[in-house]
mmCIF file of C-alpha atoms in Angstrom:
data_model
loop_
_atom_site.group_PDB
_atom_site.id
_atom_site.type_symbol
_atom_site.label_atom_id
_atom_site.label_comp_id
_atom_site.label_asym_id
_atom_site.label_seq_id
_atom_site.Cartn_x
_atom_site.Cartn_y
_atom_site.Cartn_z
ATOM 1 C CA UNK A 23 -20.868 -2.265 26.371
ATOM 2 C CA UNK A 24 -17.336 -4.002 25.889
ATOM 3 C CA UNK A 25 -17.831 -4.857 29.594
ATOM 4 C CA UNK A 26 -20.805 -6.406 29.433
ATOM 5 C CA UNK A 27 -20.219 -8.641 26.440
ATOM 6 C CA UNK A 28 -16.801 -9.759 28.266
ATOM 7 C CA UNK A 29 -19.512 -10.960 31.515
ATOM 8 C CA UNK A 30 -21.568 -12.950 29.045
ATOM 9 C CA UNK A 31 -18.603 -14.336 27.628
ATOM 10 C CA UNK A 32 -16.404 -15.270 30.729
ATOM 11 C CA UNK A 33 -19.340 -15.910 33.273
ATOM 12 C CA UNK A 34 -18.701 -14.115 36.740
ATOM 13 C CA UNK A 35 -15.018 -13.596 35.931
ATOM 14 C CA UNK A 36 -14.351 -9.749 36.473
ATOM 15 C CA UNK A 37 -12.053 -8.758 33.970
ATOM 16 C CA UNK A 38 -9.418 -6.137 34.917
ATOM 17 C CA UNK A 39 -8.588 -2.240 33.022
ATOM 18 C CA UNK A 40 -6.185 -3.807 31.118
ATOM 19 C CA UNK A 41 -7.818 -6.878 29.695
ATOM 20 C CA UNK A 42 -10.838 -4.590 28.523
ATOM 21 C CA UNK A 43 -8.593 -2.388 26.909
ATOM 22 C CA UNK A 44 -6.889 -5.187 25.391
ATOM 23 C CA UNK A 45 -10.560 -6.365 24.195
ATOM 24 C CA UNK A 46 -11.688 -3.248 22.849
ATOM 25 C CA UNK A 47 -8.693 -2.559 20.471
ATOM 26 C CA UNK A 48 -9.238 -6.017 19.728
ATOM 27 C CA UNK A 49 -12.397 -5.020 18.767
ATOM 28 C CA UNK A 50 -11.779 -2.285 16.899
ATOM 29 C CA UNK A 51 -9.352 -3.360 15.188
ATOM 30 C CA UNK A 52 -11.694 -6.144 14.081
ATOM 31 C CA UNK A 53 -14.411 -3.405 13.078
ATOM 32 C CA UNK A 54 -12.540 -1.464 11.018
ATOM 33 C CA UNK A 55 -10.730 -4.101 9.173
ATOM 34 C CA UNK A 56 -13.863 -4.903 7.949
ATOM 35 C CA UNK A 57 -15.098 -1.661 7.582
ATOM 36 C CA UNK A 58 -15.876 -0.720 3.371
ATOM 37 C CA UNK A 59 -13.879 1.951 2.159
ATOM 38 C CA UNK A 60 -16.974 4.116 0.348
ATOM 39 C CA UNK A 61 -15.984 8.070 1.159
ATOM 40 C CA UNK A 62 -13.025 10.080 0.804
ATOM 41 C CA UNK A 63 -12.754 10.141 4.228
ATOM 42 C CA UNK A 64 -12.941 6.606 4.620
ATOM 43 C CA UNK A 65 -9.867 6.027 2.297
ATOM 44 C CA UNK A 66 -7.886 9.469 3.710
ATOM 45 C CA UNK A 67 -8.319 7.584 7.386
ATOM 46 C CA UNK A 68 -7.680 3.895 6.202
ATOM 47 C CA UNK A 69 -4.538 5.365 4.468
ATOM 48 C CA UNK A 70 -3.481 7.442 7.199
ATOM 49 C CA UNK A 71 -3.701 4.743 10.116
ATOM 50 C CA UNK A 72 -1.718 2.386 7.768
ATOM 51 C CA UNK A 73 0.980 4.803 7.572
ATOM 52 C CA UNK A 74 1.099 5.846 11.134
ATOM 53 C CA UNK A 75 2.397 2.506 12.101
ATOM 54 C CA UNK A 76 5.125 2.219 9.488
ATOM 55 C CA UNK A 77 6.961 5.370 10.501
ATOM 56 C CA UNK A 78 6.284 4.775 13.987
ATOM 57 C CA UNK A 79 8.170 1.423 13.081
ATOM 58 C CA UNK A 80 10.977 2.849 10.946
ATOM 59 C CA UNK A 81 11.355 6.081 13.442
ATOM 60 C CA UNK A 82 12.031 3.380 15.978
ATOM 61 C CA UNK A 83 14.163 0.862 14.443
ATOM 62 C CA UNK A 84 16.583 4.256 13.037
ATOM 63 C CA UNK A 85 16.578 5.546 16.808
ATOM 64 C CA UNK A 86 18.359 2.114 17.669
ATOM 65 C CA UNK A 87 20.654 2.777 14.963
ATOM 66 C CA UNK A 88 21.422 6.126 16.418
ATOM 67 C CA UNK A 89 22.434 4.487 19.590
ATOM 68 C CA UNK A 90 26.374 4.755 21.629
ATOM 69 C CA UNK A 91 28.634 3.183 23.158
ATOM 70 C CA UNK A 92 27.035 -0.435 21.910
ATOM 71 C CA UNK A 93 29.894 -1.163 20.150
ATOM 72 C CA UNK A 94 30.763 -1.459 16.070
ATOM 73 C CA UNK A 95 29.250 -5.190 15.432
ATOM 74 C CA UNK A 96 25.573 -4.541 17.133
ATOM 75 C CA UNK A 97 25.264 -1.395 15.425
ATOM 76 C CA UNK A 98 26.478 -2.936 12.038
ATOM 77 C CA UNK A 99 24.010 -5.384 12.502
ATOM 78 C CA UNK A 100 21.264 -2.741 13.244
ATOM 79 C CA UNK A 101 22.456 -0.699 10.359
ATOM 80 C CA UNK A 102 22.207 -3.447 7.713
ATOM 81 C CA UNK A 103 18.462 -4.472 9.848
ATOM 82 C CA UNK A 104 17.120 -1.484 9.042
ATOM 83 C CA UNK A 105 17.704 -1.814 5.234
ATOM 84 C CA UNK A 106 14.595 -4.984 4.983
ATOM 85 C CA UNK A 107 12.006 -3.260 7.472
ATOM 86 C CA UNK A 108 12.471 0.249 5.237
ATOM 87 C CA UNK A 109 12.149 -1.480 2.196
ATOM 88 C CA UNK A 110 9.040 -3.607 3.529
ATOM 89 C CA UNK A 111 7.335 -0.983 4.543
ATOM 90 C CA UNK A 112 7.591 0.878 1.282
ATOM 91 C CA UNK A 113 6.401 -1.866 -0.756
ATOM 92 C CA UNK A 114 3.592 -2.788 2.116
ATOM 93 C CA UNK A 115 2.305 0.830 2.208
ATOM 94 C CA UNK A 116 2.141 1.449 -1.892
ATOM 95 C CA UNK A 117 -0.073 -2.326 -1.853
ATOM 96 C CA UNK A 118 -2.235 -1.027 0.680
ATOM 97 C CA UNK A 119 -2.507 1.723 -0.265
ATOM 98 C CA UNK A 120 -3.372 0.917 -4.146
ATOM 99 C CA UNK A 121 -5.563 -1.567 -2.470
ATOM 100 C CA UNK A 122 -7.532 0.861 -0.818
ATOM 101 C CA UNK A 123 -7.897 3.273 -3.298
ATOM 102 C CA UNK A 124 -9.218 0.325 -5.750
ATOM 103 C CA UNK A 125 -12.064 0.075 -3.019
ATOM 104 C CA UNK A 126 -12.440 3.375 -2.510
ATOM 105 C CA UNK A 127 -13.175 3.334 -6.617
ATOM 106 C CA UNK A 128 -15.238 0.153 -6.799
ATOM 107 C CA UNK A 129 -17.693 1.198 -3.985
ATOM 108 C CA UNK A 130 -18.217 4.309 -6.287
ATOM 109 C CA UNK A 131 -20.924 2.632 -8.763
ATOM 110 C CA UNK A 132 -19.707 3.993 -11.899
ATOM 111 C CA UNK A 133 -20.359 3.598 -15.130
ATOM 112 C CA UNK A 134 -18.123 2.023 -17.849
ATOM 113 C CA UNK A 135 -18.320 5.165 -19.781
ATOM 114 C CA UNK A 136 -17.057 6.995 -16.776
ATOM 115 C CA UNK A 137 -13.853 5.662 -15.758
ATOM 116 C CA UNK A 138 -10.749 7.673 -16.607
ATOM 117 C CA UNK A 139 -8.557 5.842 -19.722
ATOM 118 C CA UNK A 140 -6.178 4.042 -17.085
ATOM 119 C CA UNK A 141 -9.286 2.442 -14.498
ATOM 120 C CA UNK A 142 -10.735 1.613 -18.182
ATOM 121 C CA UNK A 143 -7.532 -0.352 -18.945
ATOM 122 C CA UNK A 144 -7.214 -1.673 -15.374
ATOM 123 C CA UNK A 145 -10.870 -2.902 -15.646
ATOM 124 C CA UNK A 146 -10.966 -4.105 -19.103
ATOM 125 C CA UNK A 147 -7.623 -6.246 -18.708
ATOM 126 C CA UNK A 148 -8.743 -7.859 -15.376
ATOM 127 C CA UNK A 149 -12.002 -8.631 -17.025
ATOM 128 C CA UNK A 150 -10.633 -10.454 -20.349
ATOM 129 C CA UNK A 151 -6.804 -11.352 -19.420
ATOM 130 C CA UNK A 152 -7.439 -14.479 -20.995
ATOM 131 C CA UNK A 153 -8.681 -13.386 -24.103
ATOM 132 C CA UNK A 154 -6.549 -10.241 -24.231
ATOM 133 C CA UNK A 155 -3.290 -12.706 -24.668
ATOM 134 C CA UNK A 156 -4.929 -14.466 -27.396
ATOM 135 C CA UNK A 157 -3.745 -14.539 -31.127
ATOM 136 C CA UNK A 158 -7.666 -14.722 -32.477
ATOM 137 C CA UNK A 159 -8.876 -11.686 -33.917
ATOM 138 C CA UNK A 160 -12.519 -12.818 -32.883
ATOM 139 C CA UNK A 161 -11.437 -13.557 -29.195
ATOM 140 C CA UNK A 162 -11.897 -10.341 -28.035
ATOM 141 C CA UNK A 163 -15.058 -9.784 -29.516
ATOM 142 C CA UNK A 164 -17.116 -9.536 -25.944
ATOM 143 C CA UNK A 165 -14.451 -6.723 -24.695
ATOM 144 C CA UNK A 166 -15.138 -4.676 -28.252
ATOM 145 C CA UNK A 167 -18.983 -5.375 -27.507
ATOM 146 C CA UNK A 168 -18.819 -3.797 -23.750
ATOM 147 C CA UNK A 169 -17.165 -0.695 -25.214
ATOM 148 C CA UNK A 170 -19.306 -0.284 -27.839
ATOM 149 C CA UNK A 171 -22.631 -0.784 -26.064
ATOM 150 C CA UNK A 172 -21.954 -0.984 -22.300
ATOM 151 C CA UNK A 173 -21.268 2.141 -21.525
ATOM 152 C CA UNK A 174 -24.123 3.734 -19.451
ATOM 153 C CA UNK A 175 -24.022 -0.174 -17.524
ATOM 154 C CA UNK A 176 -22.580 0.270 -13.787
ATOM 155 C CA UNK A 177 -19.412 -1.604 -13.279
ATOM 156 C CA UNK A 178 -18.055 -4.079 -10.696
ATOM 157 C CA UNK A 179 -14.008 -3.417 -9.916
ATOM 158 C CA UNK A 180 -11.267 -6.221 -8.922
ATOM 159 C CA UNK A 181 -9.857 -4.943 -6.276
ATOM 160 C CA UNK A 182 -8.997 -8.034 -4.077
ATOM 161 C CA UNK A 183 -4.879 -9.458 -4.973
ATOM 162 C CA UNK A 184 -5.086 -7.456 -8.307
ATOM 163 C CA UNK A 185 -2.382 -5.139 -7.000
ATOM 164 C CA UNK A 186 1.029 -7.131 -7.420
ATOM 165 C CA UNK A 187 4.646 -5.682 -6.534
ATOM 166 C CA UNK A 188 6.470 -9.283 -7.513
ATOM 167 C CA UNK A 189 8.550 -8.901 -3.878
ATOM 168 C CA UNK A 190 10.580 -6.729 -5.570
ATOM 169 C CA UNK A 191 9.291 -3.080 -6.386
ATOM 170 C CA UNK A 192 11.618 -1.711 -8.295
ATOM 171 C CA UNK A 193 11.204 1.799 -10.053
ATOM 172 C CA UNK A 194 9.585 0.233 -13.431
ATOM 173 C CA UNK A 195 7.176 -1.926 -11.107
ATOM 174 C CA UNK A 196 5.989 1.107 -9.348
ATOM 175 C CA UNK A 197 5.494 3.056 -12.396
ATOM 176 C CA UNK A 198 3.439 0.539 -13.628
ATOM 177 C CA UNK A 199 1.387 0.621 -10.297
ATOM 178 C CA UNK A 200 0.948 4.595 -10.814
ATOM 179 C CA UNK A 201 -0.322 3.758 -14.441
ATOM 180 C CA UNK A 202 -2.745 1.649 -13.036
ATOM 181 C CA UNK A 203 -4.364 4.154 -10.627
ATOM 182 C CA UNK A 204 -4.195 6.946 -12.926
ATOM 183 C CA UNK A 205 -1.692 8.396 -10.490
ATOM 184 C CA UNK A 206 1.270 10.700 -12.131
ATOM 185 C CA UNK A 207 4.445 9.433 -11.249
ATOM 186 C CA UNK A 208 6.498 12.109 -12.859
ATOM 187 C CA UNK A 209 7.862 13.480 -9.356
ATOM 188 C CA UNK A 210 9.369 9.956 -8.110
ATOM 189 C CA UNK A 211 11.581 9.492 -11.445
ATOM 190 C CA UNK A 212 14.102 11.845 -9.785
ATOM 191 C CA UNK A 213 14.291 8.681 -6.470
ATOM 192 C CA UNK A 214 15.015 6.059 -9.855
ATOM 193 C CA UNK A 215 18.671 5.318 -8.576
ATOM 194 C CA UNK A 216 17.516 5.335 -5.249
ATOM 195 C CA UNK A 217 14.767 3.249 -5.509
ATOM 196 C CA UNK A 218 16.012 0.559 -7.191
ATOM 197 C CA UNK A 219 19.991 0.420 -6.353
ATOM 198 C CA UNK A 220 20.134 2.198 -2.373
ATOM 199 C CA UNK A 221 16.898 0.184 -1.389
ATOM 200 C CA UNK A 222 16.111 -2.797 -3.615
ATOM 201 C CA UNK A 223 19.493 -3.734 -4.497
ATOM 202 C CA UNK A 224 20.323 -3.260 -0.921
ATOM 203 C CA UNK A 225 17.792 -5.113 0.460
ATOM 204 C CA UNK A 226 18.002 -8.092 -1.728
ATOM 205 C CA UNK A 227 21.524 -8.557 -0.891
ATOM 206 C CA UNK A 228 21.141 -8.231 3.016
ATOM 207 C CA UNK A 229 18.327 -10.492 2.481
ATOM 208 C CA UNK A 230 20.424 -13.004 0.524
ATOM 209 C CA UNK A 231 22.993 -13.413 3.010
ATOM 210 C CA UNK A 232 25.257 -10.941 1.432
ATOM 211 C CA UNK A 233 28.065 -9.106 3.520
ATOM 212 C CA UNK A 234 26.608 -5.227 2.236
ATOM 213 C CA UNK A 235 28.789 -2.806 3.785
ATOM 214 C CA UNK A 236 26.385 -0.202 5.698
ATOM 215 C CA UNK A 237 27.573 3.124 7.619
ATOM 216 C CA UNK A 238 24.788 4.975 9.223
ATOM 217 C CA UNK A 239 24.783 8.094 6.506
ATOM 218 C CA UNK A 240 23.228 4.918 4.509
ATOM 219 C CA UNK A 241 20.400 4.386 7.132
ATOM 220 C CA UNK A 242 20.026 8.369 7.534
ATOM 221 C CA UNK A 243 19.274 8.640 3.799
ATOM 222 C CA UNK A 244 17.085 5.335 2.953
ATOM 223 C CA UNK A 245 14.786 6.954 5.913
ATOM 224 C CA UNK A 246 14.772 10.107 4.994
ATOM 225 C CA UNK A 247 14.191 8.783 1.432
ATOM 226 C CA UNK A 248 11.528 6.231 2.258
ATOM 227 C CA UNK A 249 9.448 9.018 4.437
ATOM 228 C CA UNK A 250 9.361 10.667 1.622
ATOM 229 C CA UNK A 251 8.352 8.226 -0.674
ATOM 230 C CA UNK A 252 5.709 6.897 1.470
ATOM 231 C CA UNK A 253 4.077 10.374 2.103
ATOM 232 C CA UNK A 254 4.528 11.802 -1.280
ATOM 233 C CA UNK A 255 2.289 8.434 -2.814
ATOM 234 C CA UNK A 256 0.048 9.134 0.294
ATOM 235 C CA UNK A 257 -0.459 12.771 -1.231
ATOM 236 C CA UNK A 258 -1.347 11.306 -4.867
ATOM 237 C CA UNK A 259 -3.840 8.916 -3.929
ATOM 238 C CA UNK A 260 -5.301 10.859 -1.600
ATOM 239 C CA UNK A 261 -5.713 13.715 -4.124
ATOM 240 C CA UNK A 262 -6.755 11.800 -6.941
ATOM 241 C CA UNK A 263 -9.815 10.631 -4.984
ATOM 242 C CA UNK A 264 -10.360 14.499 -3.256
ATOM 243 C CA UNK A 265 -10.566 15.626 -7.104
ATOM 244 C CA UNK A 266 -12.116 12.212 -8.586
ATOM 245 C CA UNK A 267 -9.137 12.000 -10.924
ATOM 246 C CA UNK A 268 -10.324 8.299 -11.520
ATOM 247 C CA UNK A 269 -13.139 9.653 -13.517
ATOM 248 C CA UNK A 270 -13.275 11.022 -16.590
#
């Protein structure tokens, strides 16, 4: 089929087993970007590819670091690389992945009345920000009315850019993240220090320009750390839509 399109598209031009291949990831890459996330499934898989290629990245970037005989400066400099791509992929993965979950949610067709306290919050806020911040009694009068009466109505979640880690998710950010979901974050207050002064503080120094001394035990423990942080938010999502912890 891929074949055939590439014909109508270049003419006569036979295309070789590369460039087809080269088309059809193309293509499916393009499919399931746009694919809606409406079943578990759909959300287990969308989360699951997007965290493939982060530890694929991060497994290869520490092998590097790993490397002999290259002598002390390149490794330094691979050392104190590896500090940024960790940390971006830990912020990248709990976006996406709040992202998706948000879709996952929103394609659900609930009801007002059935959204778990946090998704009401979440919904409510995004809904009347600008009257929530308001000093007027009377301004929230529309929000009071949707509780009162709306309940059996069928919702329509933000899910699009409502999901913000402020380039710089530190350990109170994330929380607030997991409060958003509905997702417990009681297991990740134990990675606190780690979070936010062996990665963040880290990061935002190497960024900066900053001379941070780095030895490798430093890369060996932000990956193992980061593996784990990125699998064990993985797990939460994953089982808060498996047991439709977003509803009530």
């Amino acid at each position: 089929m891929v074949q055939s399109c590439l014909y109508r598209m270049g003419g006569f031009r036979r295309y070789s087993f590369t460039e087809v291949e080269a088309y059809c990831a193309l293509f499916k890459g393009v499919f399931w970007a746009a694919m809606k996330i409406r079943t578990v499934n759909d959300l287990i898989d969308k989360i699951g590819d997007d965290r493939v290629w982060r530890l694929r990245e991060i497994s290869s970037l520490y092998m590097y670091c790993q490397k002999k005989g290259d002598g002390e400066i390149p490794l330094r400099a691979a050392w104190r690389s590896f500090v940024p791509i960790a940390y971006a992929h830990w912020e990248g993965f709990v976006k996406k992945s709040s992202h998706y979950y948000l879709e996952f949610v929103a394609s659900q067709s609930l009801m007002l009345s059935e959204l778990n306290i946090n998704l009401l919050a979440f919904y409510l806020h995004t809904r009347y920000k600008n009257n929530i911040g308001s000093s007027k009694p009377h301004s929230i009068i529309d929000l009071c009315k949707e509780i009162e009466n709306d309940g059996s109505k069928k919702i329509s979640i933000k899910y699009k850019d409502v999901i913000s880690t402020k380039s710089n998710l530190n350990y109170e950010i994330f929380v607030d993240i997991c409060k958003t979901l509905g997702i417990d974050w009681n297991e990740f207050a134990s990675k606190e220090k780690f979070i936010d002064r062996d990665l963040l503080s880290k990061r935002n120094h190497i960024a900066h320009g900053e001379d941070e001394d780095m030895k490798f035990s430093d890369v060996e423990q932000i990956k193992s750390e980061v593996v784990y942080l990125i699998d064990t938010f993985r797990n939460k999502i994953d089982n808060a839509a498996v047991t439709k912890a977003y509803r009530r």
